[in-house]
Coordinates of C-alpha atoms and ligand atoms in Angstrom, one line a residue:
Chain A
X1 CA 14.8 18.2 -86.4
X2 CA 14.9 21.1 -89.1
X3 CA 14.0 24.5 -88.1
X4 CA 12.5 26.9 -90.9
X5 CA 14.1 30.5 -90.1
X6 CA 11.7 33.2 -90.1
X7 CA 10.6 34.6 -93.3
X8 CA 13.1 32.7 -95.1
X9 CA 13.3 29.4 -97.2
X10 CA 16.1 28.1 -95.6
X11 CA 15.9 25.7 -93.3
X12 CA 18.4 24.3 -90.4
X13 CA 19.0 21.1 -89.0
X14 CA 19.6 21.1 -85.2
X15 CA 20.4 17.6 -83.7
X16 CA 19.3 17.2 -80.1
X17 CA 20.8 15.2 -77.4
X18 CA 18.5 13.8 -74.8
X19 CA 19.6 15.0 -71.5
X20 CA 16.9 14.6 -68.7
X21 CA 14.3 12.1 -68.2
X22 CA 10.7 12.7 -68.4
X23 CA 10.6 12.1 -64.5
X24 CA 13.3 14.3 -64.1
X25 CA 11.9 17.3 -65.9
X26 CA 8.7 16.2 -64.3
X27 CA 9.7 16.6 -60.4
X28 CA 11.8 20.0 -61.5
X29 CA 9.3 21.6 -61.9
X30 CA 7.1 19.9 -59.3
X31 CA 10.1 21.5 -57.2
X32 CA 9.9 24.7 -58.7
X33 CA 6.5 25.0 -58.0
X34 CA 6.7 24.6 -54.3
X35 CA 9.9 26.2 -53.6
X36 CA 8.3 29.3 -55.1
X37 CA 5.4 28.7 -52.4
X38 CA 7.5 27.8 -49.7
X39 CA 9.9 31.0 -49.8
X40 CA 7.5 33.6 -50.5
X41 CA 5.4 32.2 -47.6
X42 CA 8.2 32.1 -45.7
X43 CA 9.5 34.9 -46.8
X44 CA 6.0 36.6 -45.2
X45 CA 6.8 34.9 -41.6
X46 CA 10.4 36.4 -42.3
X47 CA 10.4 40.3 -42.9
X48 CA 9.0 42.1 -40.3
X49 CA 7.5 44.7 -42.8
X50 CA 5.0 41.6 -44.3
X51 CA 3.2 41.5 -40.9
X52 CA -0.1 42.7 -42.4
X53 CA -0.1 39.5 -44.4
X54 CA 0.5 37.4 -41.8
X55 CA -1.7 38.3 -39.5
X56 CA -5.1 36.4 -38.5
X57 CA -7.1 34.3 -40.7
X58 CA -4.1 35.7 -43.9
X59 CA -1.1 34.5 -41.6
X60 CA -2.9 30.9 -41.2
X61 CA -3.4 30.2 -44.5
X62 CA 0.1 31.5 -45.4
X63 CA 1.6 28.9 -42.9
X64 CA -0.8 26.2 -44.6
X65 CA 0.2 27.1 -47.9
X66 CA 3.8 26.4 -46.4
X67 CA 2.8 23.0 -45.3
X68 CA 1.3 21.7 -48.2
X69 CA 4.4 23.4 -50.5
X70 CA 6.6 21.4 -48.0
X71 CA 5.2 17.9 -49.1
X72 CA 5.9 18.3 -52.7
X73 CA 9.0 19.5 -51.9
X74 CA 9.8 17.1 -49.8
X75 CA 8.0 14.2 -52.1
X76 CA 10.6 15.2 -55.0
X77 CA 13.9 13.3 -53.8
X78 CA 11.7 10.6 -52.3
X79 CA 9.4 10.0 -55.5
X80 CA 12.9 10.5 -57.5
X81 CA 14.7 7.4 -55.5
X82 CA 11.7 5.2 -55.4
X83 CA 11.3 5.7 -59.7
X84 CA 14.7 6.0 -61.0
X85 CA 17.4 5.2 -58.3
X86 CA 20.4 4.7 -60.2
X87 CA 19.8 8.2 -62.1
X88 CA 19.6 9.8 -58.5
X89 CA 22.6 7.8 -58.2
X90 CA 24.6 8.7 -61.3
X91 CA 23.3 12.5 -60.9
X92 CA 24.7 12.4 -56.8
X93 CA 28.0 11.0 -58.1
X94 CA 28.3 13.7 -60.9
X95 CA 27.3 16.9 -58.2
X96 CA 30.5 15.1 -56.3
X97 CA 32.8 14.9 -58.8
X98 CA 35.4 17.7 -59.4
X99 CA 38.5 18.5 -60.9
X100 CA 41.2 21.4 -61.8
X101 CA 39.2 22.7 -64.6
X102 CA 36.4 23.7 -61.6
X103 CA 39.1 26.3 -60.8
X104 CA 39.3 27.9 -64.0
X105 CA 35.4 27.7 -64.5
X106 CA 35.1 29.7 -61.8
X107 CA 37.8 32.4 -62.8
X108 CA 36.0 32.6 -66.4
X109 CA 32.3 32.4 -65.0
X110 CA 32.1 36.2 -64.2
X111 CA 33.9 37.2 -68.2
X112 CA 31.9 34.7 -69.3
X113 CA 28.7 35.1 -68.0
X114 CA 28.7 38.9 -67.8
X115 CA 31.3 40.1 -70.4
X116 CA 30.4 37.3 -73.0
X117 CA 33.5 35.8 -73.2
X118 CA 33.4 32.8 -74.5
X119 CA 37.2 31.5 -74.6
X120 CA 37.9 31.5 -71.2
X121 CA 35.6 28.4 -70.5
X122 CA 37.2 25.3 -69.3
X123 CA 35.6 21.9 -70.4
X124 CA 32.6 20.9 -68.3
X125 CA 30.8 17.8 -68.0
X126 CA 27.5 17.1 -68.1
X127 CA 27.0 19.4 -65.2
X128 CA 29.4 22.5 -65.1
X129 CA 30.9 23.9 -61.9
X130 CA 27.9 26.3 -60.6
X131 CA 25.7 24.0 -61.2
X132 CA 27.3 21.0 -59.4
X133 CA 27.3 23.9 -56.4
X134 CA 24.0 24.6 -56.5
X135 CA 23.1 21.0 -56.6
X136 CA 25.2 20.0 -53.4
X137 CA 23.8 23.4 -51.6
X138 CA 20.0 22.7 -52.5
X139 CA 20.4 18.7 -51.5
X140 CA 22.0 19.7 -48.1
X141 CA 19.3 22.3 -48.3
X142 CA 16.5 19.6 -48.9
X143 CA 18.0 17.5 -45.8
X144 CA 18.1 20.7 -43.3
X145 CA 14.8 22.0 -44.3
X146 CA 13.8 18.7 -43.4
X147 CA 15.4 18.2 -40.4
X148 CA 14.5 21.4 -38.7
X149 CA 10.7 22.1 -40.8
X150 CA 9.5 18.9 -39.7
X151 CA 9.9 19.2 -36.0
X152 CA 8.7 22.5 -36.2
X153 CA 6.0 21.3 -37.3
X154 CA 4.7 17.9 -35.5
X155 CA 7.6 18.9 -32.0
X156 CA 6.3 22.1 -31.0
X157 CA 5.9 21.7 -27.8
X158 CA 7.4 18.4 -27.5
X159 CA 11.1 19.0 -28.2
X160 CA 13.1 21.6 -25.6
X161 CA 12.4 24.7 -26.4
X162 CA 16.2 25.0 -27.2
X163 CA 16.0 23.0 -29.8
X164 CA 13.1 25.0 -31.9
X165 CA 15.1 28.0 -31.1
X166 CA 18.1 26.6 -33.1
X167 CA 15.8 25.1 -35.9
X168 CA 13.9 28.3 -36.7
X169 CA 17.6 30.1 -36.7
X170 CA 18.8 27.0 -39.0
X171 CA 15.7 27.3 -41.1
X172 CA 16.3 31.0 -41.8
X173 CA 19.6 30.6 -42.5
X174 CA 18.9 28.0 -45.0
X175 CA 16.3 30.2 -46.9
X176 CA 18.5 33.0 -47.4
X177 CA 21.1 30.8 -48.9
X178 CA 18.7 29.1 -51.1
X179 CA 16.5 31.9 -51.9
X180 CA 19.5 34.1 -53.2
X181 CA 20.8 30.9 -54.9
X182 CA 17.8 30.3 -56.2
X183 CA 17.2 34.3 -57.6
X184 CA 20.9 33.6 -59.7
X185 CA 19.6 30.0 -61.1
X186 CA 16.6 31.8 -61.8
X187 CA 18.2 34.5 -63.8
X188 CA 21.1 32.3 -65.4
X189 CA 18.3 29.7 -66.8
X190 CA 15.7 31.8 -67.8
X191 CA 17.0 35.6 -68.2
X192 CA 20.1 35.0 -69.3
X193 CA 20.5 35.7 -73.2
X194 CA 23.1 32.7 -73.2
X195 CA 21.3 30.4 -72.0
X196 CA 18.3 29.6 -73.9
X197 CA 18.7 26.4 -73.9
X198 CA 18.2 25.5 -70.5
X199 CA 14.4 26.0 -70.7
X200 CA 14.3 24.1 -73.7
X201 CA 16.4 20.9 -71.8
X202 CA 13.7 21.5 -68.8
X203 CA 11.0 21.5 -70.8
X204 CA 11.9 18.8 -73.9
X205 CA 14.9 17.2 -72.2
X206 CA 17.1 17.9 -74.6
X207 CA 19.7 20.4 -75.5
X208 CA 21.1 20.8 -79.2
X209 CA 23.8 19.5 -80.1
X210 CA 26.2 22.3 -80.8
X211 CA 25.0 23.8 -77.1
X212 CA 26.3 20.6 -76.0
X213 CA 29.4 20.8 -77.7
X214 CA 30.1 24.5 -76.2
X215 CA 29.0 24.6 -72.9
X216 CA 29.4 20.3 -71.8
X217 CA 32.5 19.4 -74.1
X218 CA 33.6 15.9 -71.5
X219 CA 30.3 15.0 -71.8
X220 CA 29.7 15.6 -75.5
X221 CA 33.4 14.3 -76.5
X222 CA 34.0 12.5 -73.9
X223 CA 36.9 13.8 -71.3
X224 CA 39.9 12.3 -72.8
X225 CA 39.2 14.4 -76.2
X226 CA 37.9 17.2 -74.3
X227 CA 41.1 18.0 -72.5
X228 CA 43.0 17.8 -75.7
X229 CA 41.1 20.3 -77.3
X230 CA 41.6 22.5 -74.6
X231 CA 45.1 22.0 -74.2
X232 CA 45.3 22.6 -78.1
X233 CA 42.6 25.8 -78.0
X234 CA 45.1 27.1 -74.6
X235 CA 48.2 26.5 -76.8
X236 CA 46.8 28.4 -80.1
X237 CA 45.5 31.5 -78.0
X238 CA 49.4 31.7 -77.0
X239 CA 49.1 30.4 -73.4
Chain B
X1 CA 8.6 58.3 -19.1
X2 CA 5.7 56.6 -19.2
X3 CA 4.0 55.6 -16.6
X4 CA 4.6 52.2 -15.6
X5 CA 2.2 50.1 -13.8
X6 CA 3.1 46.3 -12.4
X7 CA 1.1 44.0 -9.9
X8 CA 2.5 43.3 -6.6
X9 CA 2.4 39.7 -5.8
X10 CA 3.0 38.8 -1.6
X11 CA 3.7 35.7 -1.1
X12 CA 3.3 35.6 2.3
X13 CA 0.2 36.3 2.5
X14 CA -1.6 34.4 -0.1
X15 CA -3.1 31.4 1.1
X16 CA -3.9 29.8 -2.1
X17 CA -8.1 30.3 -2.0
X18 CA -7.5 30.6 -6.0
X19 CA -10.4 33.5 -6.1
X20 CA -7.5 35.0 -8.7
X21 CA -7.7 32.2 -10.9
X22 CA -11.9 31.8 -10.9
X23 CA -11.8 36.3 -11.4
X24 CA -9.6 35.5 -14.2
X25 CA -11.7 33.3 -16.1
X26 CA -14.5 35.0 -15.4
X27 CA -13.6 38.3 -16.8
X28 CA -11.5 37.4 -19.6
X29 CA -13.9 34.1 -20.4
X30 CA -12.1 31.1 -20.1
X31 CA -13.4 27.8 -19.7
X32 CA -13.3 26.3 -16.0
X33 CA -14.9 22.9 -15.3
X34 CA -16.8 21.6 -18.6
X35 CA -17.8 17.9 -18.2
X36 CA -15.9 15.9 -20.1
X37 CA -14.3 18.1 -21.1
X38 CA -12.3 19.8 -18.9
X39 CA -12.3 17.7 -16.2
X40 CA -9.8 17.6 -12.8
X41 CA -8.7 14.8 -10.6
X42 CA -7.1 14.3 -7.4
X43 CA -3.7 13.2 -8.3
X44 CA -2.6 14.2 -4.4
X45 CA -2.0 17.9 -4.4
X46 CA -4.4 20.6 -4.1
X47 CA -2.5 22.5 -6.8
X48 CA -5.5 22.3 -9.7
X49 CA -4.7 22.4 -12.3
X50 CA -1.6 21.4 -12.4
X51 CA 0.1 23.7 -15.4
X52 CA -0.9 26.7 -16.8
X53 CA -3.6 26.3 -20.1
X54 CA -5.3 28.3 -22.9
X55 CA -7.8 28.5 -20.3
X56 CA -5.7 29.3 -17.3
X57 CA -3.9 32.5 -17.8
X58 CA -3.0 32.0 -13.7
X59 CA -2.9 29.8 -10.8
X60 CA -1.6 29.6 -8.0
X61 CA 1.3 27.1 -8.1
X62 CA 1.9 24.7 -4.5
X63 CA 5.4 24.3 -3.5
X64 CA 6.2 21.6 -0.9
X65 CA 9.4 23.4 0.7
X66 CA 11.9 22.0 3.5
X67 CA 14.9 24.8 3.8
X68 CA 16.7 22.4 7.0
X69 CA 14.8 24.0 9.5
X70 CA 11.6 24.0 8.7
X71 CA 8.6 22.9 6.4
X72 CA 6.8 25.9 4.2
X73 CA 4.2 24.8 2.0
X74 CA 4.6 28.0 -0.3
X75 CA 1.8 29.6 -2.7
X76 CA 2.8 31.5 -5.8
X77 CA 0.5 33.2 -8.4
X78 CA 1.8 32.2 -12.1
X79 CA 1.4 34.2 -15.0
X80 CA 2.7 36.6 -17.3
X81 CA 5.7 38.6 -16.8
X82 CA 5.6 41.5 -18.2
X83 CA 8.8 41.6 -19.1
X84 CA 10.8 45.1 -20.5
X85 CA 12.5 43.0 -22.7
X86 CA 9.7 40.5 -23.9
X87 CA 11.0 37.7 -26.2
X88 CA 7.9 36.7 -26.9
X89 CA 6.7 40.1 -28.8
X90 CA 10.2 40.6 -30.4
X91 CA 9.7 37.3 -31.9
X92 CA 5.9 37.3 -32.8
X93 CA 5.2 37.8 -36.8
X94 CA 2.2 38.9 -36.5
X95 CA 1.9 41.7 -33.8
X96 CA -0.6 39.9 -32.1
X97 CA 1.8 40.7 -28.8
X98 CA 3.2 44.1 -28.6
X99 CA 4.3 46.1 -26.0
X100 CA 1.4 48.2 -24.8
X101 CA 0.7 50.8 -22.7
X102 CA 2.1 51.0 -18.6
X103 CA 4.9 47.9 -20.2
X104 CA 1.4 45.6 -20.7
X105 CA 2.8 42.8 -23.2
X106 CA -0.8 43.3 -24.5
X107 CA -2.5 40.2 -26.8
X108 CA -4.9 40.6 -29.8
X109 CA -6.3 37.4 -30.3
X110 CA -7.4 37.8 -34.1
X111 CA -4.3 39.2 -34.9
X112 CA -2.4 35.5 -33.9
X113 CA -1.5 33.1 -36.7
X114 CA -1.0 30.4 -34.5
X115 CA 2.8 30.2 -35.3
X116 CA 3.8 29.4 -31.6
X117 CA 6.8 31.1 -31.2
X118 CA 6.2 33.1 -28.1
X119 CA 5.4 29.9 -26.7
X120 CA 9.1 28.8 -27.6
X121 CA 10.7 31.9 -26.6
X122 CA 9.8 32.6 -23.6
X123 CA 12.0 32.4 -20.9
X124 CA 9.1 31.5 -18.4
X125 CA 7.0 29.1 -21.1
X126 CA 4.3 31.5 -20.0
X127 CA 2.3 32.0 -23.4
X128 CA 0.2 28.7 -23.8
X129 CA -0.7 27.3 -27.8
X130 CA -4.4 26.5 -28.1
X131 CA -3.6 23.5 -30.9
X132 CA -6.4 23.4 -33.1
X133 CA -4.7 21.3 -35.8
X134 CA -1.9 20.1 -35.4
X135 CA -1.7 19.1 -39.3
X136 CA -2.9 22.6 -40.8
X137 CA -1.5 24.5 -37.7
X138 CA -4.3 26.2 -36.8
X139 CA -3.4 27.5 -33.4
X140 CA -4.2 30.6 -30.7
X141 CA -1.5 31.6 -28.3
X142 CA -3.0 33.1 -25.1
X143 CA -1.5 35.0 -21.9
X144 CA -2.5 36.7 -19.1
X145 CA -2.8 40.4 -20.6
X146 CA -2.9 42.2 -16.7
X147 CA -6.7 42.2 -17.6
X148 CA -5.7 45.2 -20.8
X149 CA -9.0 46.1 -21.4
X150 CA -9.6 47.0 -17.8
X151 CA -5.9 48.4 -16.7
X152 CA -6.2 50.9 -19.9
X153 CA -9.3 52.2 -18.4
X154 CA -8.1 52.8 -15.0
X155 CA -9.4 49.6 -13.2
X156 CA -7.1 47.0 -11.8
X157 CA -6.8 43.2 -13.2
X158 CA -9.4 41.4 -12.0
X159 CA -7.6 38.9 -9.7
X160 CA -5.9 42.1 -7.9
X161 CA -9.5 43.2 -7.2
X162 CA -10.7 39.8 -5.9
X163 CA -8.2 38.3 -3.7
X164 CA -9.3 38.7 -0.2
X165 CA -5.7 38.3 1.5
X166 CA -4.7 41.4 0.3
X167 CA -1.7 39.6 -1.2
X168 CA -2.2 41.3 -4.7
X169 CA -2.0 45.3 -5.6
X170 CA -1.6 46.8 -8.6
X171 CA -0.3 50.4 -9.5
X172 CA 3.0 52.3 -10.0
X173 CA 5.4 50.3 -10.6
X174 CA 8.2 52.0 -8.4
X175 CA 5.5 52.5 -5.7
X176 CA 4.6 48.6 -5.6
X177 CA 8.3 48.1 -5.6
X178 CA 8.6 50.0 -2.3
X179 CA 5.6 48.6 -0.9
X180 CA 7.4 45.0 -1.6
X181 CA 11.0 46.0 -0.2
X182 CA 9.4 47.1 3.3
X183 CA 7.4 44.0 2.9
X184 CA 10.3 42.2 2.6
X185 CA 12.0 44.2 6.0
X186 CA 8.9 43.3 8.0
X187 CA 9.3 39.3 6.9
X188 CA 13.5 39.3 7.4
X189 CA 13.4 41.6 11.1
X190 CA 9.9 40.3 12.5
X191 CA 7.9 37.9 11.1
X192 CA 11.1 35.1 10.8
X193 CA 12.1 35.1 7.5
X194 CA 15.2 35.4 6.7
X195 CA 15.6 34.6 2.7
X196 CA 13.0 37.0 2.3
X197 CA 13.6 38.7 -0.9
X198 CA 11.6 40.5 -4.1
X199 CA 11.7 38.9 -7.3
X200 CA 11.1 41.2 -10.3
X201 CA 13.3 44.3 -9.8
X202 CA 15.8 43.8 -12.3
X203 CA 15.0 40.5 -14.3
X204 CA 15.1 41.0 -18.1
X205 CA 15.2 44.6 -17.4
X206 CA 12.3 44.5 -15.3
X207 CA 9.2 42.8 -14.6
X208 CA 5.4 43.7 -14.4
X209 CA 5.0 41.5 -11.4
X210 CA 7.2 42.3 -8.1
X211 CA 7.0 39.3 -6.3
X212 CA 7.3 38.8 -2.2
X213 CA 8.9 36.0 -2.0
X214 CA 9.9 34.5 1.7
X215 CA 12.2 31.7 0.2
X216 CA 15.2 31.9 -3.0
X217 CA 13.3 32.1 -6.3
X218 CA 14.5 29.1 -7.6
X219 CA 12.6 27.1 -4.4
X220 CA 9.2 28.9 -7.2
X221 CA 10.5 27.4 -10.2
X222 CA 11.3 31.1 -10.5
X223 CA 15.0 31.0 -12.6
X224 CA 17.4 33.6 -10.1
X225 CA 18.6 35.4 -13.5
X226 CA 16.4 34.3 -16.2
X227 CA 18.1 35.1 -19.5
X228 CA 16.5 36.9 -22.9
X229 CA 16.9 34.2 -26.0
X230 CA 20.3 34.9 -27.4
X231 CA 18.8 33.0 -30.5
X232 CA 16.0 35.6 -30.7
X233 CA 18.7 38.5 -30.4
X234 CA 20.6 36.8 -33.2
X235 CA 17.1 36.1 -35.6
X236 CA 15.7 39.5 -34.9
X237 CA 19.0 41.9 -34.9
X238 CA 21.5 39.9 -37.3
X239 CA 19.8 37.3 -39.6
X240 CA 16.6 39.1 -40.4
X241 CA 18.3 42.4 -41.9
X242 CA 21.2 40.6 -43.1
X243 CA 19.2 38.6 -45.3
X244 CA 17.2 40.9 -46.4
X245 CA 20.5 42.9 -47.0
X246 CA 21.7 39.7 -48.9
X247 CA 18.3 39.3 -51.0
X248 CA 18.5 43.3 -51.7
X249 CA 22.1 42.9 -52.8
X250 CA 21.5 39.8 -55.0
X251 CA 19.0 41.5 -57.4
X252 CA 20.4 44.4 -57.5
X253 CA 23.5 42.9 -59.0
X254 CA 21.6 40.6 -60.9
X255 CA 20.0 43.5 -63.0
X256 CA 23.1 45.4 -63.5
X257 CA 24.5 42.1 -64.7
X258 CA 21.9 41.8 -66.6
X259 CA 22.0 45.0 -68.1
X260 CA 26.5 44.7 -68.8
X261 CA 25.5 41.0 -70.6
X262 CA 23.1 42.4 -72.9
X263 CA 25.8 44.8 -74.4
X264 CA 28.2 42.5 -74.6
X265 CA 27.0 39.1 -75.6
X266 CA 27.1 39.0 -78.9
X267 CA 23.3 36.4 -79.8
X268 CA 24.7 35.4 -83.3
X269 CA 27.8 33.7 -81.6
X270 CA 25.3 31.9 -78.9
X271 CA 25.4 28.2 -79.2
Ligands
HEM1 C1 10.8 20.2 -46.0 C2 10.2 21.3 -46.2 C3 9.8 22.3 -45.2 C4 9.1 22.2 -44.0 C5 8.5 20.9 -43.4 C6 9.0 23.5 -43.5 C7 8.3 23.8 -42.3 C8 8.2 25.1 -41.7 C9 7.6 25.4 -40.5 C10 6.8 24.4 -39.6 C11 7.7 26.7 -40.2 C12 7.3 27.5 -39.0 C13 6.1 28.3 -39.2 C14 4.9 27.5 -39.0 O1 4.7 26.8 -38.0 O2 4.0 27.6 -39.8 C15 8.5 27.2 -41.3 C16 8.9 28.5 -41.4 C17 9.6 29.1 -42.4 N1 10.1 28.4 -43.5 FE1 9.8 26.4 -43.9 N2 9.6 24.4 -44.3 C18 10.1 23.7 -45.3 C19 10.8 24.2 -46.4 C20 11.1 25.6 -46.6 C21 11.8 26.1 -47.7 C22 12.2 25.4 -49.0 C23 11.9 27.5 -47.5 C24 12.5 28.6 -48.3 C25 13.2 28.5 -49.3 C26 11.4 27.7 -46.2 C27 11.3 29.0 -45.6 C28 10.8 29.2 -44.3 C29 10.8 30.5 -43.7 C30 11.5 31.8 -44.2 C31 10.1 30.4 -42.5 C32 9.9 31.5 -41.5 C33 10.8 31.5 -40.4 C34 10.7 32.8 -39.7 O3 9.6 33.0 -39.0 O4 11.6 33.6 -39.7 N3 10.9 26.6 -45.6 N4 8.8 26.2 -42.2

C-alpha cells in the first residue's frame, strides 16, 4: 500500500503483515466493550463514595448492566474456541512460551517505554513479554470471574454463605488486578506515541512491516536469525 | 452517648400465641395468609411458618428440648439483632441499612438494589432477599427494623405492645439488661432453672435484643459467640481502599509517564 505524505508528492510504500483474524479483531473489541461495562459497574458496587449511583431503581440497573456485560464477556473465549480453535490454540501456546530474552525485555521495558530507548529491546515474538503477561493474567482472569460471578449470581442463597463471602473477596481482587492492568494496556495501545500501530493491527489486522521488524524481530525473521542479530547488535554496542 | 434502646425478649414467659408475629405484619404490612399464594401446612409442628420470609420479619421459633432431666418445649422470638457491629450495613452498597438512631440497624426499602449481601453476611441469616428475578436480579432485602418509624417517635415496636405474656419490653438498653439479669436470678434460685442465662450482653459488641433464655443458647440455634465476617473486615477495611489506592496510584503514574515519554521519544525514529 502507498501512502501519499501530507502536502507532498512523494509517496511511501508500507508493506503490511497480516496479524489478527477478522474474528479475532472482532471479539477484542466485543471484549472491550463489555469489560468497560463490567468494571465501571462494578466499580459503582465497589467504592463506597458511588453509593448515590447505586442506590434504588440506578443500583438495579447498574447490576443488570453487569449481567448482560458478563455474557459478552464470557461469550468471547467460548465463541473464539467454537470458530477458530487451533488459533485459540496457537495463541494459548504462544502466552506460554518464554525464554531468557523475557528477562531482559523486562529490564528495557521501563527505558524503553518511558525514556525512548530503543536499543535496549531484546527480540520478541509475535507477542512480547508484557503482553504474554497480560494475556495469562486476563485468561486466569476470565476463568475466576467466571467461577466466582456466576454463582453470585444463580447460588445466592443456595451455596453456604461462606462460600459467597470468599467469591465476592475473589471477585474484587480480580477487578483490581485487571482494572489497573487493563488502565496500562489501555495507555500502551492507544496513548502511547510508540505505539500507533497497535490500533491499526486491532482495527485492520495488520501491522507494517518495518513495525514488525522492530518490535516482533522472531516472528518477522524468524528466531534463529533474530538471535543473531541480537548477539551481533550486543557485540557492536561494545557488550 | 446516645441513648440506646433494645427489646427485652423472656423466654420464659412466652408461650408462643404469635400475637408478635400477626402485630408485625400488621403494622409494617406484610402479607400473612394469601390463597395460593401464601399458603401453610401441617407438616407436624406448630412452629408456622417454619423460617423467617420477606414477609415474616419474626416468629416465634419451637424448640423440642430434652437437657437429661427433663423435657422443655422452648419458645424464642426470631428477628433482627441489632447488632453494634452489624455486618450487614458495613457491607450494604447502597445505604439502604445504616445504623440509625437508639443502635436501630434501620432499612430504606427504595434505597435497596437487591444485591443480597446482607443476606450473606450476616451472622444470624436474619435479612431475607425478596427474589424478584433471579435473571435480571431484581431483589428487596427486608428485616425487622424494631418498628423505626414508631421507636423514633417514642412508641415501642409493635409486637412489644401486643404480646399479652408480658414476655416483651422495650426501652433503655442497660435498664432492659438489668430487668433480664434479675430475671435470670428469679429462674436459677426459684423457679428451677438452672442454665438460666441472658443472651445479648456482649455478642458482636452488643445486641438490640437481651434475650431470657432458661436453656444454653445454642439449644435456640442461638451461636454462644457468634462471630463478625472476617471476610467483611478484610473487603471493607483492606481491599476496598487498597484498591482504590492501587487504581489512584496507577494513573497517576501513567500520566507522568506519559508526560517523561513525550519529551523523550523521538516520533521520526518510531517504527
Ligand atoms: C464472567 C463475568 C462476570 C460475572 C458473571 C459477574 C457477576 C457479578 C455479580 C453477580 C456480582 C454481584 C453483584 C450483583 O449481584 O449484581 C458482581 C459484582 C462485581 N463485579 Fe462482576 N461479574 C463478571 C465479570 C466482572 C468483571 C470483568 C469485572 C471487572 C473488571 C467485575 C467487577 C465486579 C465488581 C467490582 C463487583 C462488585 C463487588 C463489590 O460489591 O465490591 N465483574 N459481578
Amino acid at each position: 500500500m502507498s501512502v501519499r505524505l501530507k502536502g507532498t508528492d512523494s509517496a511511501i510504500m508500507i508493506r503490511w503483515i497480516p496479524k489478527y483474524t477478522t474474528v479475532e479483531r472482532f471479539l477484542h473489541w466485543v471484549h472491550t466493550a463489555s469489560f468497560i461495562p463490567l468494571a465501571l459497574t462494578g466499580f459503582v458496587l465497589f467504592a463506597p463514595w458511588l453509593e448515590p449511583l447505586a442506590q434504588g431503581a440506578a443500583g438495579v440497573t447498574i447490576r443488570l448492566i453487569h449481567r448482560i456485560a458478563a455474557v459478552f464477556f464470557g461469550g468471547v473465549p467460548i465463541i473464539y474456541a467454537i470458530l477458530q480453535p487451533r488459533r485459540m490454540v496457537l495463541n494459548l501456546k504462544e502466552f506460554l512460551t518464554f525464554s531468557q530474552y523475557d528477562l531482559l525485555w523486562l529490564k528495557g521495558a521501563f527505558p524503553y517505554y518511558v525514556l525512548g530507548r530503543h536499543e535496549e529491546m531484546p527480540p520478541q515474538p509475535r507477542f512480547n513479554t508484557g503482553e504474554r503477561l497480560t494475556a495469562i493474567v486476563l485468561v486466569l482472569g476470565t476463568l475466576i470471574f467466571g467461577l466466582t460471578g456466576l454463582p453470585m449470581w444463580f447460588l445466592k442463597g443456595v451455596m453456604p454463605v461462606w462460600l459467597f463471602q470468599l467469591a465476592v473477596i475473589i471477585h474484587d481482587l480480580m477487578f483490581i488486578i485487571t482494572f489497573a492492568m487493563f488502565m496500562v494496556h489501555f495507555y500502551l495501545a492507544v496513548v502511547h506515541p510508540m505505539m500507533w500501530q497497535s490500533l491499526v493491527s486491532m482495527r485492520y489486522g495488520v501491522v507494517s512491516e518495518s513495525y514488525a521488524r522492530a518490535h516482533h524481530a522472531m516472528w518477522y525473521y524468524g528466531e534463529k536469525r533474530a538471535k543473531e542479530m541480537w548477539e551481533q547488535h550486543r557485540r557492536e554496542a561494545g557488550h | 452517648m446516645t441513648e440506646r434502646l433494645a427489646m427485652y425478649i423472656d423466654t420464659s414467659k412466652c408461650m408462643a400465641c404469635r400475637g408478635c408475629q400477626v402485630a408485625c405484619k400488621q403494622w409494617n404490612d406484610r402479607q400473612g395468609y394469601v390463597p395460593g399464594v401464601r399458603e401453610t401446612h401441617n407438616v407436624g409442628t406448630y412452629e408456622n411458618p417454619l423460617k423467617l420470609d420477606p414477609q415474616t420479619w419474626t416468629r416465634i421459633k419451637f424448640i423440642e428440648y430434652d437437657d437429661g432431666e427433663r423435657f422443655q418445649w422452648l419458645f424464642m422470638k426470631e428477628g433482627c439483632m441489632h447488632c453494634t457491629n452489624a455486618a450487614c450495613a458495613d457491607v450494604c452498597p447502597t445505604g439502604a441499612l445504616k445504623y440509625g438512631p437508639y443502635g436501630i440497624i434501620t432499612f430504606e426499602r427504595e434505597l435497596c438494589n437487591g444485591c443480597g449481601y446482607c443476606s450473606q453476611f450476616c451472622p444470624f441469616h436474619i435479612p431475607q432477599l425478596e427474589v424478584i428475578n433471579r435473571l435480571t436480579g431484581e431483589a428487596k432485602s427486608s428485616k425487622c427494623v424494631f418498628c423505626q418509624d414508631r421507636t423514633t417517635n417514642g412508641l415501642k415496636p409493635a409486637c412489644v405492645k401486643t404480646c399479652p405474656a408480658g414476655a416483651l419490653d422495650w426501652g433503655d438498653r442497660d435498664e432492659m439488661i438489668a430487668k433480664a439479669e434479675a430475671r435470670v436470678e428469679v429462674l436459677k434460685n426459684e423457679r428451677g432453672f438452672p442454665k438460666a442465662n441472658v443472651y445479648g450482653k456482649t455478642q458482636l459488641g452488643g445486641l438490640g435484643r437481651i434475650y431470657v433464655l432458661t436453656a444454653p443458647p445454642e439449644v435456640y440455634g442461638l451461636p454462644a459467640d457468634p462471630k463478625y465476617p472476617a471476610i467483611s473486615t478484610l473487603w471493607q477495611k483492606i481491599v476496598q481502599p487498597v484498591g482504590q489506592a492501587v487504581f489512584g496510584a496507577t494513573i497517576l503514574g501513567l500520566v507522568a509517564a506519559f508526560f517523561v515519554a513525550r519529551r523523550n521519544v523521538h516520533m521520526e525514529e518510531v517504527e
